[in-house]
Amino acid sequence: MGKTIYLISMLDKIGKISTVFAALFTTILFVGIVFYTDVATGLGTYEEKILGSFLKIVGILLGISLIGLVLIPNKEEMYMIALTKDYEVEDVYSMTKDEIKGNIDYVFKKIEELKNNKD
């Protein structure tokens, strides 16, 4: 369980970083496109290629960040996945989302109690 909690924590941080990078790359791409269309007529061929390559790299990084945002579930969902992985399919179909969440909340409450008793 310790490895799972560590993995969930890492993926949560990656998801947050991915959000920041997506916002940053979107801003850079937008400013770059505006700059490129405004100034491109006065630039030489070499400068246009450099700026075009830069915009392509930023676009690729934006795409990677957006893929990270889409594919990494939020922390609560990751805990639900980890704690329900041993459930049978029939059990999950018969339980509602609130029941599953209640089970997860119970586990976290017990973890907090253990943590408080240890201190």
CSV table of N, CA and C in Angstrom, one decimal:
chain,number,residue,atom,x,y,z
A,1,MET,N,0.8,-1.2,0.0
A,1,MET,CA,0.0,0.0,0.0
A,1,MET,C,0.9,1.3,0.0
A,2,GLY,N,2.1,1.2,0.6
A,2,GLY,CA,2.9,2.3,0.7
A,2,GLY,C,3.4,2.8,-0.7
A,3,LYS,N,3.7,1.8,-1.6
A,3,LYS,CA,4.1,2.1,-2.9
A,3,LYS,C,3.0,2.8,-3.7
A,4,THR,N,1.8,2.3,-3.5
A,4,THR,CA,0.6,2.9,-4.2
A,4,THR,C,0.4,4.3,-3.7
A,5,ILE,N,0.5,4.6,-2.4
A,5,ILE,CA,0.3,5.9,-1.9
A,5,ILE,C,1.4,6.8,-2.5
A,6,TYR,N,2.6,6.3,-2.6
A,6,TYR,CA,3.7,7.1,-3.2
A,6,TYR,C,3.5,7.4,-4.6
A,7,LEU,N,3.0,6.4,-5.4
A,7,LEU,CA,2.7,6.6,-6.8
A,7,LEU,C,1.6,7.6,-7.0
A,8,ILE,N,0.6,7.5,-6.2
A,8,ILE,CA,-0.5,8.4,-6.3
A,8,ILE,C,-0.1,9.9,-6.0
A,9,SER,N,0.8,10.0,-5.0
A,9,SER,CA,1.3,11.3,-4.6
A,9,SER,C,2.2,11.9,-5.8
A,10,MET,N,3.0,11.0,-6.4
A,10,MET,CA,3.8,11.5,-7.5
A,10,MET,C,2.9,11.9,-8.7
A,11,LEU,N,1.9,11.1,-9.0
A,11,LEU,CA,1.1,11.4,-10.2
A,11,LEU,C,0.3,12.6,-9.9
A,12,ASP,N,-0.1,12.9,-8.7
A,12,ASP,CA,-0.8,14.1,-8.3
A,12,ASP,C,0.0,15.3,-8.6
A,13,LYS,N,1.3,15.2,-8.2
A,13,LYS,CA,2.2,16.3,-8.4
A,13,LYS,C,2.5,16.5,-9.9
A,14,ILE,N,2.6,15.4,-10.6
A,14,ILE,CA,2.8,15.5,-12.1
A,14,ILE,C,1.6,16.2,-12.7
A,15,GLY,N,0.4,15.8,-12.3
A,15,GLY,CA,-0.8,16.5,-12.8
A,15,GLY,C,-0.8,18.0,-12.5
A,16,LYS,N,-0.4,18.4,-11.3
A,16,LYS,CA,-0.4,19.8,-11.0
A,16,LYS,C,0.6,20.5,-11.8
A,17,ILE,N,1.8,19.9,-12.0
A,17,ILE,CA,2.9,20.5,-12.8
A,17,ILE,C,2.4,20.6,-14.3
A,18,SER,N,1.7,19.6,-14.7
A,18,SER,CA,1.2,19.5,-16.1
A,18,SER,C,0.2,20.7,-16.3
A,19,THR,N,-0.6,21.0,-15.3
A,19,THR,CA,-1.5,22.1,-15.4
A,19,THR,C,-0.8,23.4,-15.6
A,20,VAL,N,0.3,23.6,-14.8
A,20,VAL,CA,1.0,24.9,-14.9
A,20,VAL,C,1.7,25.0,-16.3
A,21,PHE,N,2.3,23.9,-16.7
A,21,PHE,CA,3.0,23.9,-18.0
A,21,PHE,C,2.0,24.1,-19.1
A,22,ALA,N,0.9,23.5,-19.1
A,22,ALA,CA,-0.1,23.7,-20.1
A,22,ALA,C,-0.5,25.2,-20.2
A,23,ALA,N,-0.7,25.9,-19.1
A,23,ALA,CA,-1.0,27.3,-19.1
A,23,ALA,C,0.1,28.1,-19.6
A,24,LEU,N,1.3,27.8,-19.2
A,24,LEU,CA,2.5,28.5,-19.6
A,24,LEU,C,2.8,28.3,-21.1
A,25,PHE,N,2.7,27.1,-21.6
A,25,PHE,CA,2.9,26.8,-23.0
A,25,PHE,C,1.8,27.4,-23.9
A,26,THR,N,0.6,27.5,-23.4
A,26,THR,CA,-0.5,28.1,-24.2
A,26,THR,C,-0.2,29.6,-24.3
A,27,THR,N,0.2,30.2,-23.2
A,27,THR,CA,0.5,31.6,-23.3
A,27,THR,C,1.7,31.9,-24.2
A,28,ILE,N,2.7,31.1,-24.1
A,28,ILE,CA,3.9,31.3,-25.0
A,28,ILE,C,3.5,31.1,-26.4
A,29,LEU,N,2.7,30.0,-26.7
A,29,LEU,CA,2.3,29.8,-28.1
A,29,LEU,C,1.4,30.9,-28.6
A,30,PHE,N,0.5,31.4,-27.8
A,30,PHE,CA,-0.4,32.5,-28.3
A,30,PHE,C,0.5,33.7,-28.6
A,31,VAL,N,1.4,34.1,-27.6
A,31,VAL,CA,2.2,35.3,-27.9
A,31,VAL,C,3.1,35.1,-29.1
A,32,GLY,N,3.7,33.9,-29.2
A,32,GLY,CA,4.5,33.6,-30.3
A,32,GLY,C,3.9,33.7,-31.6
A,33,ILE,N,2.6,33.2,-31.7
A,33,ILE,CA,1.9,33.2,-33.0
A,33,ILE,C,1.5,34.7,-33.3
A,34,VAL,N,1.1,35.5,-32.3
A,34,VAL,CA,0.9,36.9,-32.6
A,34,VAL,C,2.1,37.6,-33.0
A,35,PHE,N,3.2,37.3,-32.3
A,35,PHE,CA,4.5,37.9,-32.7
A,35,PHE,C,4.9,37.5,-34.1
A,36,TYR,N,4.8,36.2,-34.4
A,36,TYR,CA,5.2,35.6,-35.7
A,36,TYR,C,4.4,36.3,-36.8
A,37,THR,N,3.1,36.4,-36.6
A,37,THR,CA,2.3,37.0,-37.7
A,37,THR,C,2.5,38.5,-37.8
A,38,ASP,N,2.8,39.1,-36.7
A,38,ASP,CA,3.0,40.6,-36.8
A,38,ASP,C,4.4,40.9,-37.4
A,39,VAL,N,5.4,40.2,-37.1
A,39,VAL,CA,6.8,40.6,-37.4
A,39,VAL,C,7.4,39.7,-38.5
A,40,ALA,N,6.7,38.7,-38.9
A,40,ALA,CA,7.2,37.7,-39.9
A,40,ALA,C,7.6,38.4,-41.2
A,41,THR,N,7.0,39.4,-41.6
A,41,THR,CA,7.3,40.1,-42.9
A,41,THR,C,8.6,40.8,-42.8
A,42,GLY,N,9.0,41.2,-41.6
A,42,GLY,CA,10.3,42.0,-41.5
A,42,GLY,C,11.5,41.0,-41.2
A,43,LEU,N,11.2,39.8,-40.9
A,43,LEU,CA,12.3,38.9,-40.5
A,43,LEU,C,12.9,38.2,-41.8
A,44,GLY,N,14.1,37.8,-41.6
A,44,GLY,CA,14.8,37.1,-42.7
A,44,GLY,C,14.4,35.6,-42.6
A,45,THR,N,14.8,34.9,-43.6
A,45,THR,CA,14.4,33.5,-43.7
A,45,THR,C,14.9,32.7,-42.5
A,46,TYR,N,16.1,33.0,-42.1
A,46,TYR,CA,16.7,32.2,-41.0
A,46,TYR,C,16.0,32.5,-39.7
A,47,GLU,N,15.6,33.7,-39.5
A,47,GLU,CA,14.9,34.1,-38.2
A,47,GLU,C,13.5,33.4,-38.3
A,48,GLU,N,12.8,33.4,-39.5
A,48,GLU,CA,11.5,32.8,-39.6
A,48,GLU,C,11.6,31.3,-39.3
A,49,LYS,N,12.6,30.7,-39.7
A,49,LYS,CA,12.8,29.2,-39.4
A,49,LYS,C,13.0,29.0,-37.9
A,50,ILE,N,13.8,29.8,-37.3
A,50,ILE,CA,14.0,29.6,-35.9
A,50,ILE,C,12.7,29.9,-35.1
A,51,LEU,N,12.0,30.9,-35.4
A,51,LEU,CA,10.8,31.2,-34.7
A,51,LEU,C,9.7,30.1,-35.0
A,52,GLY,N,9.7,29.7,-36.2
A,52,GLY,CA,8.7,28.6,-36.6
A,52,GLY,C,9.1,27.3,-35.8
A,53,SER,N,10.4,27.0,-35.7
A,53,SER,CA,10.8,25.8,-35.0
A,53,SER,C,10.5,25.9,-33.5
A,54,PHE,N,10.7,27.1,-32.9
A,54,PHE,CA,10.4,27.4,-31.5
A,54,PHE,C,8.9,27.2,-31.3
A,55,LEU,N,8.0,27.7,-32.2
A,55,LEU,CA,6.6,27.5,-32.0
A,55,LEU,C,6.2,26.1,-32.1
A,56,LYS,N,6.8,25.3,-33.0
A,56,LYS,CA,6.5,23.9,-33.1
A,56,LYS,C,6.9,23.1,-31.8
A,57,ILE,N,8.1,23.5,-31.2
A,57,ILE,CA,8.5,22.8,-30.0
A,57,ILE,C,7.5,23.2,-28.9
A,58,VAL,N,7.2,24.4,-28.7
A,58,VAL,CA,6.2,24.8,-27.7
A,58,VAL,C,4.9,24.1,-27.9
A,59,GLY,N,4.4,24.0,-29.2
A,59,GLY,CA,3.2,23.3,-29.5
A,59,GLY,C,3.3,21.8,-29.1
A,60,ILE,N,4.4,21.2,-29.3
A,60,ILE,CA,4.6,19.8,-28.9
A,60,ILE,C,4.5,19.6,-27.4
A,61,LEU,N,5.2,20.5,-26.7
A,61,LEU,CA,5.2,20.5,-25.2
A,61,LEU,C,3.9,20.8,-24.7
A,62,LEU,N,3.1,21.6,-25.3
A,62,LEU,CA,1.7,21.9,-24.9
A,62,LEU,C,0.9,20.6,-25.1
A,63,GLY,N,1.1,19.9,-26.2
A,63,GLY,CA,0.4,18.7,-26.4
A,63,GLY,C,0.7,17.6,-25.4
A,64,ILE,N,1.9,17.5,-25.0
A,64,ILE,CA,2.3,16.5,-24.0
A,64,ILE,C,1.7,16.9,-22.7
A,65,SER,N,1.7,18.2,-22.3
A,65,SER,CA,1.1,18.6,-21.1
A,65,SER,C,-0.4,18.4,-21.1
A,66,LEU,N,-1.1,18.6,-22.2
A,66,LEU,CA,-2.5,18.3,-22.2
A,66,LEU,C,-2.8,16.9,-22.1
A,67,ILE,N,-2.0,16.0,-22.7
A,67,ILE,CA,-2.1,14.6,-22.6
A,67,ILE,C,-2.0,14.2,-21.1
A,68,GLY,N,-1.0,14.8,-20.5
A,68,GLY,CA,-0.9,14.5,-19.0
A,68,GLY,C,-2.1,14.9,-18.2
A,69,LEU,N,-2.7,16.0,-18.6
A,69,LEU,CA,-3.9,16.5,-17.9
A,69,LEU,C,-5.1,15.5,-18.1
A,70,VAL,N,-5.2,15.0,-19.3
A,70,VAL,CA,-6.3,14.2,-19.6
A,70,VAL,C,-6.1,12.8,-19.0
A,71,LEU,N,-4.9,12.2,-19.1
A,71,LEU,CA,-4.7,10.8,-18.7
A,71,LEU,C,-4.5,10.6,-17.2
A,72,ILE,N,-4.1,11.6,-16.5
A,72,ILE,CA,-3.8,11.4,-15.0
A,72,ILE,C,-5.1,11.8,-14.3
A,73,PRO,N,-5.7,10.8,-13.6
A,73,PRO,CA,-6.9,11.1,-12.8
A,73,PRO,C,-6.5,12.0,-11.6
A,74,ASN,N,-7.5,12.6,-11.0
A,74,ASN,CA,-7.2,13.4,-9.8
A,74,ASN,C,-7.0,12.4,-8.6
A,75,LYS,N,-6.5,13.0,-7.5
A,75,LYS,CA,-6.0,12.2,-6.4
A,75,LYS,C,-7.1,11.3,-5.8
A,76,GLU,N,-8.3,11.8,-5.7
A,76,GLU,CA,-9.4,11.0,-5.1
A,76,GLU,C,-9.7,9.8,-6.0
A,77,GLU,N,-9.7,10.0,-7.3
A,77,GLU,CA,-10.0,8.9,-8.2
A,77,GLU,C,-8.9,7.9,-8.1
A,78,MET,N,-7.7,8.3,-8.0
A,78,MET,CA,-6.6,7.3,-7.9
A,78,MET,C,-6.7,6.5,-6.6
A,79,TYR,N,-7.1,7.1,-5.5
A,79,TYR,CA,-7.3,6.4,-4.3
A,79,TYR,C,-8.5,5.4,-4.5
A,80,MET,N,-9.5,5.8,-5.1
A,80,MET,CA,-10.7,4.9,-5.4
A,80,MET,C,-10.2,3.7,-6.2
A,81,ILE,N,-9.4,4.0,-7.2
A,81,ILE,CA,-8.9,2.9,-8.0
A,81,ILE,C,-8.1,1.9,-7.2
A,82,ALA,N,-7.2,2.5,-6.4
A,82,ALA,CA,-6.3,1.6,-5.6
A,82,ALA,C,-7.0,0.8,-4.6
A,83,LEU,N,-8.0,1.4,-3.9
A,83,LEU,CA,-8.7,0.7,-2.8
A,83,LEU,C,-9.8,-0.2,-3.3
A,84,THR,N,-10.2,-0.1,-4.6
A,84,THR,CA,-11.2,-1.0,-5.1
A,84,THR,C,-10.7,-2.0,-6.1
A,85,LYS,N,-9.4,-2.1,-6.2
A,85,LYS,CA,-8.8,-3.0,-7.2
A,85,LYS,C,-9.1,-4.5,-6.9
A,86,ASP,N,-9.3,-4.8,-5.6
A,86,ASP,CA,-9.6,-6.2,-5.2
A,86,ASP,C,-11.0,-6.5,-5.2
A,87,TYR,N,-11.9,-5.6,-5.5
A,87,TYR,CA,-13.3,-5.8,-5.5
A,87,TYR,C,-13.7,-6.7,-6.8
A,88,GLU,N,-14.6,-7.5,-6.6
A,88,GLU,CA,-15.1,-8.3,-7.8
A,88,GLU,C,-16.0,-7.4,-8.6
A,89,VAL,N,-16.2,-7.7,-9.9
A,89,VAL,CA,-17.0,-6.8,-10.8
A,89,VAL,C,-18.4,-6.8,-10.3
A,90,GLU,N,-18.9,-7.9,-9.8
A,90,GLU,CA,-20.3,-7.9,-9.4
A,90,GLU,C,-20.5,-7.0,-8.2
A,91,ASP,N,-19.5,-6.9,-7.3
A,91,ASP,CA,-19.6,-6.1,-6.1
A,91,ASP,C,-19.6,-4.6,-6.5
A,92,VAL,N,-18.8,-4.3,-7.5
A,92,VAL,CA,-18.7,-2.8,-7.9
A,92,VAL,C,-20.0,-2.4,-8.6
A,93,TYR,N,-20.6,-3.3,-9.4
A,93,TYR,CA,-21.9,-3.0,-10.1
A,93,TYR,C,-23.0,-2.8,-9.1
A,94,SER,N,-23.0,-3.6,-7.9
A,94,SER,CA,-24.0,-3.5,-7.0
A,94,SER,C,-23.9,-2.3,-6.0
A,95,MET,N,-22.6,-1.7,-5.9
A,95,MET,CA,-22.4,-0.6,-5.1
A,95,MET,C,-22.5,0.7,-5.8
A,96,THR,N,-23.0,1.7,-5.1
A,96,THR,CA,-23.1,3.0,-5.7
A,96,THR,C,-21.7,3.8,-5.5
A,97,LYS,N,-21.6,4.8,-6.2
A,97,LYS,CA,-20.3,5.6,-6.0
A,97,LYS,C,-20.2,6.1,-4.6
A,98,ASP,N,-21.3,6.5,-4.0
A,98,ASP,CA,-21.3,7.0,-2.6
A,98,ASP,C,-20.8,5.9,-1.6
A,99,GLU,N,-21.2,4.6,-1.9
A,99,GLU,CA,-20.8,3.5,-1.0
A,99,GLU,C,-19.3,3.3,-1.1
A,100,ILE,N,-18.8,3.3,-2.4
A,100,ILE,CA,-17.4,3.2,-2.6
A,100,ILE,C,-16.6,4.3,-1.9
A,101,LYS,N,-17.1,5.5,-2.1
A,101,LYS,CA,-16.5,6.7,-1.5
A,101,LYS,C,-16.5,6.6,0.1
A,102,GLY,N,-17.6,6.1,0.6
A,102,GLY,CA,-17.7,5.9,2.0
A,102,GLY,C,-16.7,4.9,2.6
A,103,ASN,N,-16.5,3.8,1.8
A,103,ASN,CA,-15.4,2.8,2.2
A,103,ASN,C,-14.1,3.5,2.2
A,104,ILE,N,-13.8,4.3,1.2
A,104,ILE,CA,-12.5,5.0,1.1
A,104,ILE,C,-12.4,6.0,2.2
A,105,ASP,N,-13.4,6.7,2.5
A,105,ASP,CA,-13.4,7.7,3.6
A,105,ASP,C,-13.1,7.0,4.9
A,106,TYR,N,-13.7,5.8,5.1
A,106,TYR,CA,-13.5,5.0,6.3
A,106,TYR,C,-12.0,4.7,6.5
A,107,VAL,N,-11.4,4.2,5.4
A,107,VAL,CA,-10.0,3.8,5.4
A,107,VAL,C,-9.1,5.0,5.8
A,108,PHE,N,-9.4,6.2,5.2
A,108,PHE,CA,-8.6,7.4,5.5
A,108,PHE,C,-8.8,7.9,6.9
A,109,LYS,N,-10.0,7.7,7.4
A,109,LYS,CA,-10.3,8.1,8.8
A,109,LYS,C,-9.5,7.2,9.7
A,110,LYS,N,-9.4,5.9,9.4
A,110,LYS,CA,-8.6,5.0,10.3
A,110,LYS,C,-7.1,5.3,10.2
A,111,ILE,N,-6.6,5.7,9.0
A,111,ILE,CA,-5.2,6.0,8.8
A,111,ILE,C,-4.9,7.3,9.6
A,112,GLU,N,-5.8,8.2,9.6
A,112,GLU,CA,-5.6,9.4,10.4
A,112,GLU,C,-5.6,9.1,11.9
A,113,GLU,N,-6.5,8.2,12.3
A,113,GLU,CA,-6.5,7.8,13.8
A,113,GLU,C,-5.2,7.1,14.1
A,114,LEU,N,-4.7,6.3,13.3
A,114,LEU,CA,-3.4,5.6,13.6
A,114,LEU,C,-2.3,6.6,13.6
A,115,LYS,N,-2.3,7.6,12.7
A,115,LYS,CA,-1.3,8.6,12.7
A,115,LYS,C,-1.4,9.5,14.0
A,116,ASN,N,-2.6,9.8,14.4
A,116,ASN,CA,-2.7,10.6,15.7
A,116,ASN,C,-2.3,9.8,16.9
A,117,ASN,N,-2.6,8.5,16.9
A,117,ASN,CA,-2.3,7.7,18.1
A,117,ASN,C,-0.8,7.5,18.2
A,118,LYS,N,-0.1,7.5,17.0
A,118,LYS,CA,1.3,7.3,17.0
A,118,LYS,C,2.1,8.5,17.5
A,119,ASP,N,1.5,9.7,17.3
A,119,ASP,CA,2.2,10.9,17.8
A,119,ASP,C,2.0,11.0,19.3
